[in-house]
XYZ file of C-alpha atoms in Angstrom:
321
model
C -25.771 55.565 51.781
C -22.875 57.518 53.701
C -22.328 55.207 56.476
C -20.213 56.756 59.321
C -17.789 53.694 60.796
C -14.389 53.582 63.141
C -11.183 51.381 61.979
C -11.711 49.153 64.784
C -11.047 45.382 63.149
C -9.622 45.568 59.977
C -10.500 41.697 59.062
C -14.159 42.658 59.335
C -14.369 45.862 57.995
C -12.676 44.915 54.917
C -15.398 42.911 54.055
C -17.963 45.082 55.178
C -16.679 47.840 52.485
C -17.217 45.346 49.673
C -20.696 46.747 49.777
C -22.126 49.262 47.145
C -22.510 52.475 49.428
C -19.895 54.928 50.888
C -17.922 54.766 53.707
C -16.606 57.769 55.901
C -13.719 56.259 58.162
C -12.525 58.974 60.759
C -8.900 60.077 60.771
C -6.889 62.024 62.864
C -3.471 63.628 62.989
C -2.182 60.647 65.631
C -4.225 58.352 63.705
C -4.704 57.084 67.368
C -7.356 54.148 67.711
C -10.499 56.706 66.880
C -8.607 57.885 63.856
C -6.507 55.120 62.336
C -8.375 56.327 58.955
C -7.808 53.416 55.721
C -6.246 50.188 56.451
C -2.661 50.286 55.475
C -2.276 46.274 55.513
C -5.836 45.258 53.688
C -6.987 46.071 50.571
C -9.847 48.755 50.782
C -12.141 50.144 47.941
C -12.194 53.785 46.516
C -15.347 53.796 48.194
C -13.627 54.255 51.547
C -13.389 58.016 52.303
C -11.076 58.920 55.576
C -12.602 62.198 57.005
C -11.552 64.325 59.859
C -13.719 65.379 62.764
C -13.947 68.466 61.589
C -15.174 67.566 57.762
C -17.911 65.146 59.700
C -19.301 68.134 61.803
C -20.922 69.352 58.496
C -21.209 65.438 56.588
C -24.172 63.959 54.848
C -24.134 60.887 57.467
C -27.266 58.461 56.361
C -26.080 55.431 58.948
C -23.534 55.201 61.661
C -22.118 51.863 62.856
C -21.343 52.065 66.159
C -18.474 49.274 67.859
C -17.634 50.654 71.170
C -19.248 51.821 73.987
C -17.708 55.789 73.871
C -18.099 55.914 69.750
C -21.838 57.370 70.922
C -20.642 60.359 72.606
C -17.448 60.680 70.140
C -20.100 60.543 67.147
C -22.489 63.307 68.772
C -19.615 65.687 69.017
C -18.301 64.871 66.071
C -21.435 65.230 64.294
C -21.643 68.711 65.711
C -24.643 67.552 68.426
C -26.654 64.867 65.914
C -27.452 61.777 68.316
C -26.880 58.440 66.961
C -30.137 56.413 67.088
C -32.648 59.758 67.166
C -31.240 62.195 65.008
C -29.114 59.973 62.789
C -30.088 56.052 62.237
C -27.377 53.554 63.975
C -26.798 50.195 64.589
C -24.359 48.887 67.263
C -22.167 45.957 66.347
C -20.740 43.812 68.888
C -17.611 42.085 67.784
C -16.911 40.090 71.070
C -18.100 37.211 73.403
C -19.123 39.080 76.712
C -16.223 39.270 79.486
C -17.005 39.525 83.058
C -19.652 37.885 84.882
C -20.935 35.646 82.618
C -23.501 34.657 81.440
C -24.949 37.857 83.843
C -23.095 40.326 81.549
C -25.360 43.036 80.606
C -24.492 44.459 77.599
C -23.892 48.379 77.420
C -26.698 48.704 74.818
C -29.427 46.984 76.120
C -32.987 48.509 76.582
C -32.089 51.111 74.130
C -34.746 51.089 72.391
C -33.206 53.734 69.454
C -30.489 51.282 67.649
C -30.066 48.146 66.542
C -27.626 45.648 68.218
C -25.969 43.171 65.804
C -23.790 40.142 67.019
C -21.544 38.778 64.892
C -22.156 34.984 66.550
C -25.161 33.143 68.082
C -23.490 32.607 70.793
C -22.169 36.002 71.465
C -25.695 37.513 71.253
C -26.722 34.435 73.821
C -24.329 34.843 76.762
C -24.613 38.790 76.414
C -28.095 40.083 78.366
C -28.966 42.711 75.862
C -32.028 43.743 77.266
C -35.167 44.980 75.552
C -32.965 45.793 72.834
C -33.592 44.355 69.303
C -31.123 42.479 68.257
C -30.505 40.801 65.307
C -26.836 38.655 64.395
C -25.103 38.988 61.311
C -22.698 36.369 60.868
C -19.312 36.815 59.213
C -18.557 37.161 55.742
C -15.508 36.662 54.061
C -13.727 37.899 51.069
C -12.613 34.539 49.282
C -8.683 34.584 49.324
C -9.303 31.317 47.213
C -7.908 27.887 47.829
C -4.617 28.421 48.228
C -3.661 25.314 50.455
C -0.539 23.307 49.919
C 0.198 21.782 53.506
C 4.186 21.570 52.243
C 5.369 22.638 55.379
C 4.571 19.679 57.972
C 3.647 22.514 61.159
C 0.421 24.145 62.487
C -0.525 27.266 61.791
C -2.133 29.388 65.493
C -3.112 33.332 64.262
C -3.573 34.988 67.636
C -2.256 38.821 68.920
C -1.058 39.209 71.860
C -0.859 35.681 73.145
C 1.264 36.314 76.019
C -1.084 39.474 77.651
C -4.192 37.412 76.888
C -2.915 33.997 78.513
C -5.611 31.441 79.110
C -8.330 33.336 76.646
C -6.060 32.294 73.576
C -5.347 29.323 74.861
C -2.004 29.729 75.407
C -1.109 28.077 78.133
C -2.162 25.014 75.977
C 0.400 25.650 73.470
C 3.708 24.236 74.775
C 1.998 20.616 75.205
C 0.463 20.935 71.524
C 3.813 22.177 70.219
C 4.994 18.121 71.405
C 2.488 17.283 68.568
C 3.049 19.805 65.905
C 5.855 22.364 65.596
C 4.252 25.420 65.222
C 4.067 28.973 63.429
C 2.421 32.111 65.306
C 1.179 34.626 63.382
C -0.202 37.921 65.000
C 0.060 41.495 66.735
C 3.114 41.275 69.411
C 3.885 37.597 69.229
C 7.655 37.965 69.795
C 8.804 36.423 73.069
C 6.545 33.569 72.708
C 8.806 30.908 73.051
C 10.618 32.216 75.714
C 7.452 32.521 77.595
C 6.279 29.019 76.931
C 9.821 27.964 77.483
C 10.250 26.245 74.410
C 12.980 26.100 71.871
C 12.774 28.702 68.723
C 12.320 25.954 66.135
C 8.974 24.548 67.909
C 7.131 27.968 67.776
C 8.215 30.713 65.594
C 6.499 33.586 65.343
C 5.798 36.241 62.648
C 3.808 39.097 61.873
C 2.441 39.670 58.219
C 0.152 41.792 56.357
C -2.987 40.011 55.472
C -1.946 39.190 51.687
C 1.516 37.472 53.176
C -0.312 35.993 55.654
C -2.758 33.881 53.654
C -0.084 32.478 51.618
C 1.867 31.244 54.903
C -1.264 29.811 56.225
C -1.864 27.831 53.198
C 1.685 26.463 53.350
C 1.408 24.777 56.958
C -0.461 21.432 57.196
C -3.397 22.198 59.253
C -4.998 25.415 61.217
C -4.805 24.926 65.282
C -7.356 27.477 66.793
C -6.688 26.471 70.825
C -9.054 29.540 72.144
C -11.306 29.331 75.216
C -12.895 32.099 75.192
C -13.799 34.613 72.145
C -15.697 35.648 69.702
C -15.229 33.957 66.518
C -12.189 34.414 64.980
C -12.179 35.720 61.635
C -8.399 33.953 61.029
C -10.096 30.338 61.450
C -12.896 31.083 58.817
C -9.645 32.448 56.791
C -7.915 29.243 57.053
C -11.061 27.533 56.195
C -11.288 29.334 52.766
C -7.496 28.534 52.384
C -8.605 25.252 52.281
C -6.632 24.204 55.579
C -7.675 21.241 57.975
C -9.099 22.759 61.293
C -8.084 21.614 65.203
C -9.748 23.515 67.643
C -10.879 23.386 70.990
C -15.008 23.508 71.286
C -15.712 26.040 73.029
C -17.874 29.256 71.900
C -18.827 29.949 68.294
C -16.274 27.543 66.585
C -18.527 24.398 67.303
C -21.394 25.986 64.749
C -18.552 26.821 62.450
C -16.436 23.729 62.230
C -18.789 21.015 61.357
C -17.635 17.346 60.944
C -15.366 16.162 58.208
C -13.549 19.578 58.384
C -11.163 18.738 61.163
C -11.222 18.002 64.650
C -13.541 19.938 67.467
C -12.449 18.712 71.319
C -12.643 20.146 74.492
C -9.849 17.766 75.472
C -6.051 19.296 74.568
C -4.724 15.462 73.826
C -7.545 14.958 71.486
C -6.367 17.806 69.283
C -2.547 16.650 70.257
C -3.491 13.576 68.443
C -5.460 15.189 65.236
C -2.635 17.041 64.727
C -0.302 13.871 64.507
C -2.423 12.427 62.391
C -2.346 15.409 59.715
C 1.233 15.410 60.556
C 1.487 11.663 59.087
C -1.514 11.682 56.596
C -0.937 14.889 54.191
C -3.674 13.546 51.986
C -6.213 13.250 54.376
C -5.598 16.958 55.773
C -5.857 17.893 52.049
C -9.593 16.024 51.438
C -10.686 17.622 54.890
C -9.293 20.978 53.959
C -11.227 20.877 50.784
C -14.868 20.045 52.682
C -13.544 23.286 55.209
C -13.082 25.498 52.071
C -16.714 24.126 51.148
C -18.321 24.848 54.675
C -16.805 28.127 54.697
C -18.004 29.309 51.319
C -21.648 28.074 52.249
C -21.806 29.873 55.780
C -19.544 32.722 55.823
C -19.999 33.726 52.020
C -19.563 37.546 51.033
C -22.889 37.309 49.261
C -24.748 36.814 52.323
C -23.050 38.597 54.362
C -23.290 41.903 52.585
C -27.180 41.352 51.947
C -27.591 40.648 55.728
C -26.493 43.879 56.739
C -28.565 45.382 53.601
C -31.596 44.321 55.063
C -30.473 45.593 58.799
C -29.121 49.131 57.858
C -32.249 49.263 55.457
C -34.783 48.402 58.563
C -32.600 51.038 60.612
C -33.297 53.268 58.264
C -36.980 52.556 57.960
């Protein structure tokens, strides 16, 4: 198939490309956020074609993934007047928990009754009201980085972007008390200024930002993976970190208690529960190790390319149908 798709999250739609069709990834002069074309930080396939609007207006399409609400209209134009869902098959795919008055959110597809809407979590596809829409949920997948894990480095690991802007969603606010426990390392979009927000001293939370091969080695260097979100979708970093082989804290709130199951790491709603998990990987490098090892296991059963890839063969075939 040609499947029409936007550069929206580069995490997901790196392994989405693994699959065995084409890909036509818009790309404009700006390369602005409906153009960003190929991925310049992951490693994409051959298979990944960037087109322009205009090349698109005239384009075999066979599927079109749809991510955000105004990709319908942007597609119909630049399709030169085909429709997503009636004259061209689509599916939408909803990357995030719902935000606003939950659990009364209603999502912008629902009662369409000419697409597919995929969630990538249980939970995101139960707190969103989608309607009379069919919906179906694809769960991650992940391209193995392999297990990389060393734990040398006695700090946690938080991947998050824009920590500061999104405050109490990330968990932020959370951080300085954790950082008492374990010194940590921020990785993500726009991180700078973190410690001076939190009010902490440099050494207790650095921050860096690192293409995704550079990042997966750092990651596997710290002793264990802190994930102190509220509210989300699933983050593709923790199922990352999971592969890595790295020991998991997190707080227990949306999809992460389905995807952190026991003798992984540590799952609390309580902030000096996971203050005290991390001390303990702190002080027992061989136990973070052993759980790190059954979180590389988990990961590879549940969010395994394999599956993942055949999932949304079965979907875009049914769309299709």
């Amino acid at each position: 198939m040609n499947i029409l798709l936007w550069h929206v999250h580069g995490s997901w739609t790196t392994a989405f490309v693994q699959g065995p069709h084409t890909y036509l990834v818009p790309v404009t002069p700006d390369r602005g956020p409906d153009g960003l074309g190929r991925a310049r930080t992951f490693a994409w396939p051959d298979s990944v074609r960037e087109v322009t609007p205009g090349e698109l207006r005239d384009a075999e399409v066979d599927l079109v993934v749809l991510q955000r609400p105004h990709e319908h209209g942007l597609a119909e134009r630049w399709l030169g007047g085909r429709r997503p869902g009636r004259d061209v098959p689509a599916v939408y795919l909803e990357h995030n928990a719902p935000d606003g008055d939950v659990p009364d959110t209603r999502h912008p597809c629902a009662d369409r009754d000419d697409l597919t809407l995929v969630h990538v979590t249980h939970f995101n596809r139960l707190f969103w009201d989608n309607g009379g829409t069919r919906t179906e949920v694809i769960e991650h997948g992940i391209v193995d980085p392999g297990h990389q894990y060393t734990g040398a480095l006695a700090r946690a690991a938080v991947v998050v972007n824009e920590p500061v802007r999104r405050g109490r969603f990330t968990g932020t606010d959370l951080l300085a008390d954790l950082s008492e426990a374990a010194p940590l390392d921020v990785f993500g979009m726009r991180t700078e200024g973190l410690a001076a927000h939190l009010g902490l001293a440099e050494d207790r939370c650095r921050t860096a930002d690192l293409p995704q091969g550079e990042l997966h080695a750092a990651l596997a260097r710290r002793r264990l993976y802190l994930h102190p979100v509220r509210w989300t979708s699933l983050g593709l970093s923790l199922l990352e970190a999971m592969h890595l082989g790295m020991p998991v804290v997190a707080l227990a709130t949306t999809e992460a208690v389905e995807a952190v199951p026991p003798g992984t790491g540590t799952l609390s709603t309580r902030p000096e529960v996971l203050a005290r998990a991390a001390r303990h990987y702190l002080a027992e490098p061989e136990a973070a190790a052993e759980d790190g090892a059954r979180a590389r296991q988990a990961a590879l059963e549940r969010y395994g390319l394999k599956r993942f890839l055949a999932d949304w063969e079965r979907v875009m075939t049914e769309a299709r149908s």
